[in-house]
């Protein structure tokens, strides 16, 4: 049993779970737009997400962004090196114009994680902003990238889906914000610190309603997509109702991050 627990803990802490969430959303976008799955893109995103998230989570101090000499995080550092190399190798086979988008994402991640602002701060240290930065990166990576690598022109429905995906990730971020409320420095002024738990839940409900209603702004609305997003909205509302600061450590890091995979399963189990 201990081996299984350690394996599960490694699976979460090494960012494999969150990487699968990223890939799941990319696959959702591919099927939404009737795009054939690009194996190199999926591989680049999966291994890239592992490297980037470990870079952010375990690069707390400036000198550790490049080298983690010792401690319990060392194993994740060494795991991230081949992941990064595999991401770069897979990216080599992608459309060259797509690398411009990747550079934009890299700049956003750098500003988010590295102390590049005044007084050694980064975008992550601006509490109310970090939710939207993460959501923007995820929306670009899982909507714009898979569509752009197939079609140079992004149509209206793609942009609507982009906004929906942005809201979707914002909603998923709220349990993490609530979980970290007690340990985040007061000067961060995160959303729960600014407005309290109840108002953050209300904000989440507003975002869920907007996420669902935006589907009616699309030029083409499929019946399958309609009911899938209605069901997904219900899951998000249940998540908001159940979330509070004292939830188990796995509520956000496992169950919430599994919602994108559940969305993918809806496509696999109930295709159009």
GROMACS .gro file of C-alpha atoms in nm:
model
  272
    1UNK     CA    1   0.000   0.000   0.000
    2UNK     CA    2   0.285   0.237   0.083
    3UNK     CA    3   0.428   0.192  -0.268
    4UNK     CA    4   0.094   0.287  -0.422
    5UNK     CA    5   0.067   0.595  -0.201
    6UNK     CA    6   0.420   0.703  -0.287
    7UNK     CA    7   0.355   0.644  -0.656
    8UNK     CA    8   0.035   0.847  -0.644
    9UNK     CA    9   0.213   1.127  -0.457
   10UNK     CA   10   0.492   1.131  -0.716
   11UNK     CA   11   0.233   1.132  -0.997
   12UNK     CA   12   0.084   1.452  -0.854
   13UNK     CA   13   0.401   1.627  -0.740
   14UNK     CA   14   0.589   1.555  -1.063
   15UNK     CA   15   0.308   1.739  -1.251
   16UNK     CA   16   0.209   1.436  -1.459
   17UNK     CA   17  -0.156   1.481  -1.357
   18UNK     CA   18  -0.172   1.847  -1.457
   19UNK     CA   19   0.007   1.765  -1.785
   20UNK     CA   20  -0.265   1.512  -1.865
   21UNK     CA   21  -0.522   1.783  -1.793
   22UNK     CA   22  -0.355   2.014  -2.047
   23UNK     CA   23  -0.344   1.740  -2.310
   24UNK     CA   24  -0.708   1.652  -2.242
   25UNK     CA   25  -0.820   2.007  -2.319
   26UNK     CA   26  -0.614   2.011  -2.639
   27UNK     CA   27  -0.781   1.688  -2.750
   28UNK     CA   28  -1.121   1.838  -2.668
   29UNK     CA   29  -1.041   2.136  -2.893
   30UNK     CA   30  -0.923   1.904  -3.171
   31UNK     CA   31  -1.249   1.712  -3.169
   32UNK     CA   32  -1.457   2.028  -3.138
   33UNK     CA   33  -1.301   2.161  -3.459
   34UNK     CA   34  -1.281   1.825  -3.639
   35UNK     CA   35  -0.901   1.842  -3.643
   36UNK     CA   36  -0.693   1.527  -3.666
   37UNK     CA   37  -0.485   1.473  -3.354
   38UNK     CA   38  -0.123   1.582  -3.398
   39UNK     CA   39   0.090   1.337  -3.199
   40UNK     CA   40   0.389   1.572  -3.195
   41UNK     CA   41   0.175   1.855  -3.055
   42UNK     CA   42   0.030   1.631  -2.784
   43UNK     CA   43   0.378   1.509  -2.692
   44UNK     CA   44   0.522   1.862  -2.687
   45UNK     CA   45   0.241   1.987  -2.464
   46UNK     CA   46   0.252   1.690  -2.227
   47UNK     CA   47   0.626   1.697  -2.164
   48UNK     CA   48   0.638   2.077  -2.183
   49UNK     CA   49   0.369   2.107  -1.915
   50UNK     CA   50   0.565   1.875  -1.685
   51UNK     CA   51   0.884   2.079  -1.728
   52UNK     CA   52   0.712   2.417  -1.692
   53UNK     CA   53   0.501   2.328  -1.388
   54UNK     CA   54   0.796   2.173  -1.206
   55UNK     CA   55   1.000   2.480  -1.297
   56UNK     CA   56   0.735   2.701  -1.137
   57UNK     CA   57   0.656   2.484  -0.834
   58UNK     CA   58   1.011   2.402  -0.731
   59UNK     CA   59   1.196   2.714  -0.844
   60UNK     CA   60   1.105   2.914  -0.537
   61UNK     CA   61   1.440   3.089  -0.511
   62UNK     CA   62   1.617   3.257  -0.805
   63UNK     CA   63   1.920   3.028  -0.801
   64UNK     CA   64   1.695   2.722  -0.810
   65UNK     CA   65   1.534   2.813  -1.140
   66UNK     CA   66   1.829   2.652  -1.315
   67UNK     CA   67   1.973   2.413  -1.060
   68UNK     CA   68   1.825   2.230  -0.763
   69UNK     CA   69   2.128   2.096  -0.579
   70UNK     CA   70   1.964   1.891  -0.302
   71UNK     CA   71   1.647   1.823  -0.108
   72UNK     CA   72   1.325   1.636  -0.179
   73UNK     CA   73   1.265   1.833  -0.499
   74UNK     CA   74   1.581   1.708  -0.665
   75UNK     CA   75   1.406   1.404  -0.813
   76UNK     CA   76   1.151   1.630  -0.985
   77UNK     CA   77   1.431   1.844  -1.123
   78UNK     CA   78   1.600   1.545  -1.284
   79UNK     CA   79   1.266   1.416  -1.411
   80UNK     CA   80   1.198   1.755  -1.573
   81UNK     CA   81   1.519   1.759  -1.779
   82UNK     CA   82   1.428   1.467  -2.011
   83UNK     CA   83   1.070   1.599  -2.019
   84UNK     CA   84   1.196   1.934  -2.148
   85UNK     CA   85   1.420   1.765  -2.406
   86UNK     CA   86   1.131   1.550  -2.529
   87UNK     CA   87   0.910   1.860  -2.552
   88UNK     CA   88   1.171   2.038  -2.765
   89UNK     CA   89   1.219   1.730  -2.982
   90UNK     CA   90   0.845   1.700  -3.045
   91UNK     CA   91   0.815   2.072  -3.109
   92UNK     CA   92   1.078   2.045  -3.382
   93UNK     CA   93   0.823   1.864  -3.601
   94UNK     CA   94   0.554   2.130  -3.562
   95UNK     CA   95   0.469   2.409  -3.803
   96UNK     CA   96   0.734   2.682  -3.773
   97UNK     CA   97   0.478   2.964  -3.741
   98UNK     CA   98   0.348   2.787  -3.431
   99UNK     CA   99   0.676   2.863  -3.257
  100UNK     CA  100   0.576   3.230  -3.245
  101UNK     CA  101   0.283   3.129  -3.025
  102UNK     CA  102   0.513   2.916  -2.811
  103UNK     CA  103   0.745   3.214  -2.762
  104UNK     CA  104   0.448   3.422  -2.644
  105UNK     CA  105   0.361   3.147  -2.396
  106UNK     CA  106   0.724   3.125  -2.283
  107UNK     CA  107   0.733   3.500  -2.217
  108UNK     CA  108   0.411   3.482  -2.014
  109UNK     CA  109   0.547   3.189  -1.812
  110UNK     CA  110   0.874   3.375  -1.756
  111UNK     CA  111   0.696   3.688  -1.634
  112UNK     CA  112   0.476   3.471  -1.414
  113UNK     CA  113   0.758   3.275  -1.250
  114UNK     CA  114   1.081   3.472  -1.271
  115UNK     CA  115   1.156   3.784  -1.060
  116UNK     CA  116   1.163   4.015  -1.362
  117UNK     CA  117   0.954   4.302  -1.224
  118UNK     CA  118   1.048   4.579  -0.982
  119UNK     CA  119   1.176   4.477  -0.639
  120UNK     CA  120   1.234   4.121  -0.759
  121UNK     CA  121   0.865   4.049  -0.807
  122UNK     CA  122   0.688   3.849  -1.075
  123UNK     CA  123   0.332   3.830  -1.204
  124UNK     CA  124   0.266   3.546  -0.961
  125UNK     CA  125   0.321   3.788  -0.675
  126UNK     CA  126   0.027   4.000  -0.798
  127UNK     CA  127  -0.239   3.789  -0.629
  128UNK     CA  128  -0.551   3.893  -0.818
  129UNK     CA  129  -0.372   3.869  -1.154
  130UNK     CA  130  -0.220   3.522  -1.134
  131UNK     CA  131  -0.553   3.343  -1.193
  132UNK     CA  132  -0.603   3.527  -1.521
  133UNK     CA  133  -0.242   3.474  -1.637
  134UNK     CA  134  -0.269   3.098  -1.584
  135UNK     CA  135  -0.608   3.090  -1.757
  136UNK     CA  136  -0.473   3.290  -2.052
  137UNK     CA  137  -0.177   3.055  -2.098
  138UNK     CA  138  -0.401   2.747  -2.081
  139UNK     CA  139  -0.656   2.895  -2.322
  140UNK     CA  140  -0.388   2.983  -2.577
  141UNK     CA  141  -0.216   2.645  -2.541
  142UNK     CA  142  -0.530   2.431  -2.562
  143UNK     CA  143  -0.746   2.627  -2.808
  144UNK     CA  144  -0.538   2.862  -3.023
  145UNK     CA  145  -0.240   2.629  -3.067
  146UNK     CA  146  -0.424   2.314  -3.186
  147UNK     CA  147  -0.650   2.512  -3.421
  148UNK     CA  148  -0.374   2.740  -3.552
  149UNK     CA  149  -0.146   2.446  -3.634
  150UNK     CA  150  -0.418   2.323  -3.870
  151UNK     CA  151  -0.583   2.644  -3.991
  152UNK     CA  152  -0.400   2.975  -4.032
  153UNK     CA  153  -0.731   3.163  -3.992
  154UNK     CA  154  -0.909   3.153  -3.657
  155UNK     CA  155  -1.286   3.171  -3.706
  156UNK     CA  156  -1.544   3.335  -3.479
  157UNK     CA  157  -1.643   3.009  -3.309
  158UNK     CA  158  -1.280   2.946  -3.218
  159UNK     CA  159  -1.258   3.280  -3.040
  160UNK     CA  160  -1.582   3.207  -2.852
  161UNK     CA  161  -1.434   2.874  -2.745
  162UNK     CA  162  -1.117   3.058  -2.642
  163UNK     CA  163  -1.315   3.283  -2.406
  164UNK     CA  164  -1.504   2.982  -2.271
  165UNK     CA  165  -1.179   2.798  -2.206
  166UNK     CA  166  -1.037   3.105  -2.033
  167UNK     CA  167  -1.338   3.114  -1.799
  168UNK     CA  168  -1.323   2.738  -1.749
  169UNK     CA  169  -0.963   2.755  -1.624
  170UNK     CA  170  -1.040   3.060  -1.408
  171UNK     CA  171  -1.311   2.854  -1.238
  172UNK     CA  172  -1.075   2.560  -1.186
  173UNK     CA  173  -0.822   2.795  -1.025
  174UNK     CA  174  -1.058   2.903  -0.746
  175UNK     CA  175  -1.022   2.589  -0.527
  176UNK     CA  176  -0.644   2.632  -0.542
  177UNK     CA  177  -0.676   2.998  -0.441
  178UNK     CA  178  -0.900   2.897  -0.153
  179UNK     CA  179  -0.670   2.613  -0.047
  180UNK     CA  180  -0.370   2.847  -0.032
  181UNK     CA  181  -0.554   3.135   0.133
  182UNK     CA  182  -0.410   3.069   0.479
  183UNK     CA  183  -0.051   3.024   0.362
  184UNK     CA  184  -0.037   3.300   0.099
  185UNK     CA  185   0.121   3.621   0.233
  186UNK     CA  186  -0.140   3.887   0.308
  187UNK     CA  187   0.028   4.131   0.070
  188UNK     CA  188  -0.052   3.902  -0.224
  189UNK     CA  189  -0.417   4.009  -0.201
  190UNK     CA  190  -0.547   3.700  -0.379
  191UNK     CA  191  -0.916   3.684  -0.470
  192UNK     CA  192  -1.019   3.499  -0.148
  193UNK     CA  193  -0.809   3.739   0.060
  194UNK     CA  194  -0.970   4.040  -0.108
  195UNK     CA  195  -1.332   3.930  -0.114
  196UNK     CA  196  -1.370   3.633   0.119
  197UNK     CA  197  -1.489   3.280   0.052
  198UNK     CA  198  -1.858   3.353  -0.009
  199UNK     CA  199  -1.798   3.627  -0.265
  200UNK     CA  200  -1.541   3.414  -0.446
  201UNK     CA  201  -1.799   3.135  -0.470
  202UNK     CA  202  -2.053   3.381  -0.611
  203UNK     CA  203  -1.793   3.501  -0.861
  204UNK     CA  204  -1.733   3.140  -0.959
  205UNK     CA  205  -2.105   3.084  -1.018
  206UNK     CA  206  -2.117   3.393  -1.241
  207UNK     CA  207  -1.823   3.259  -1.440
  208UNK     CA  208  -1.991   2.918  -1.478
  209UNK     CA  209  -2.312   3.077  -1.608
  210UNK     CA  210  -2.111   3.290  -1.852
  211UNK     CA  211  -1.911   2.982  -1.958
  212UNK     CA  212  -2.228   2.798  -2.053
  213UNK     CA  213  -2.424   3.086  -2.207
  214UNK     CA  214  -2.136   3.180  -2.437
  215UNK     CA  215  -2.211   2.868  -2.640
  216UNK     CA  216  -2.515   3.048  -2.783
  217UNK     CA  217  -2.284   3.309  -2.936
  218UNK     CA  218  -2.137   3.048  -3.168
  219UNK     CA  219  -2.240   3.036  -3.532
  220UNK     CA  220  -2.267   2.656  -3.520
  221UNK     CA  221  -2.408   2.490  -3.208
  222UNK     CA  222  -2.406   2.112  -3.198
  223UNK     CA  223  -2.654   1.927  -2.978
  224UNK     CA  224  -2.375   1.711  -2.839
  225UNK     CA  225  -2.164   2.011  -2.742
  226UNK     CA  226  -2.464   2.176  -2.581
  227UNK     CA  227  -2.546   1.893  -2.344
  228UNK     CA  228  -2.180   1.818  -2.272
  229UNK     CA  229  -2.117   2.176  -2.161
  230UNK     CA  230  -2.440   2.180  -1.963
  231UNK     CA  231  -2.324   1.868  -1.779
  232UNK     CA  232  -1.978   2.018  -1.735
  233UNK     CA  233  -2.129   2.339  -1.594
  234UNK     CA  234  -2.320   2.127  -1.340
  235UNK     CA  235  -1.993   1.959  -1.235
  236UNK     CA  236  -1.828   2.301  -1.194
  237UNK     CA  237  -2.117   2.425  -0.980
  238UNK     CA  238  -2.088   2.114  -0.763
  239UNK     CA  239  -1.715   2.180  -0.728
  240UNK     CA  240  -1.781   2.539  -0.617
  241UNK     CA  241  -2.040   2.424  -0.366
  242UNK     CA  242  -1.804   2.166  -0.218
  243UNK     CA  243  -1.489   2.378  -0.207
  244UNK     CA  244  -1.365   2.539   0.112
  245UNK     CA  245  -1.030   2.603   0.270
  246UNK     CA  246  -1.039   2.285   0.480
  247UNK     CA  247  -1.090   2.040   0.194
  248UNK     CA  248  -0.853   1.744   0.171
  249UNK     CA  249  -0.518   1.807   0.007
  250UNK     CA  250  -0.627   1.605  -0.297
  251UNK     CA  251  -0.950   1.793  -0.365
  252UNK     CA  252  -0.778   2.056  -0.580
  253UNK     CA  253  -0.459   1.878  -0.682
  254UNK     CA  254  -0.636   1.563  -0.802
  255UNK     CA  255  -1.015   1.594  -0.833
  256UNK     CA  256  -1.031   1.950  -0.968
  257UNK     CA  257  -0.744   1.890  -1.211
  258UNK     CA  258  -0.924   1.574  -1.327
  259UNK     CA  259  -1.224   1.773  -1.457
  260UNK     CA  260  -1.056   1.838  -1.798
  261UNK     CA  261  -1.006   1.461  -1.828
  262UNK     CA  262  -1.372   1.410  -1.746
  263UNK     CA  263  -1.459   1.656  -2.024
  264UNK     CA  264  -1.249   1.448  -2.262
  265UNK     CA  265  -1.424   1.129  -2.148
  266UNK     CA  266  -1.757   1.289  -2.239
  267UNK     CA  267  -1.630   1.318  -2.596
  268UNK     CA  268  -1.492   0.963  -2.599
  269UNK     CA  269  -1.802   0.807  -2.446
  270UNK     CA  270  -2.064   1.018  -2.620
  271UNK     CA  271  -1.931   1.140  -2.956
  272UNK     CA  272  -2.143   1.361  -3.182
   0.00000   0.00000   0.00000
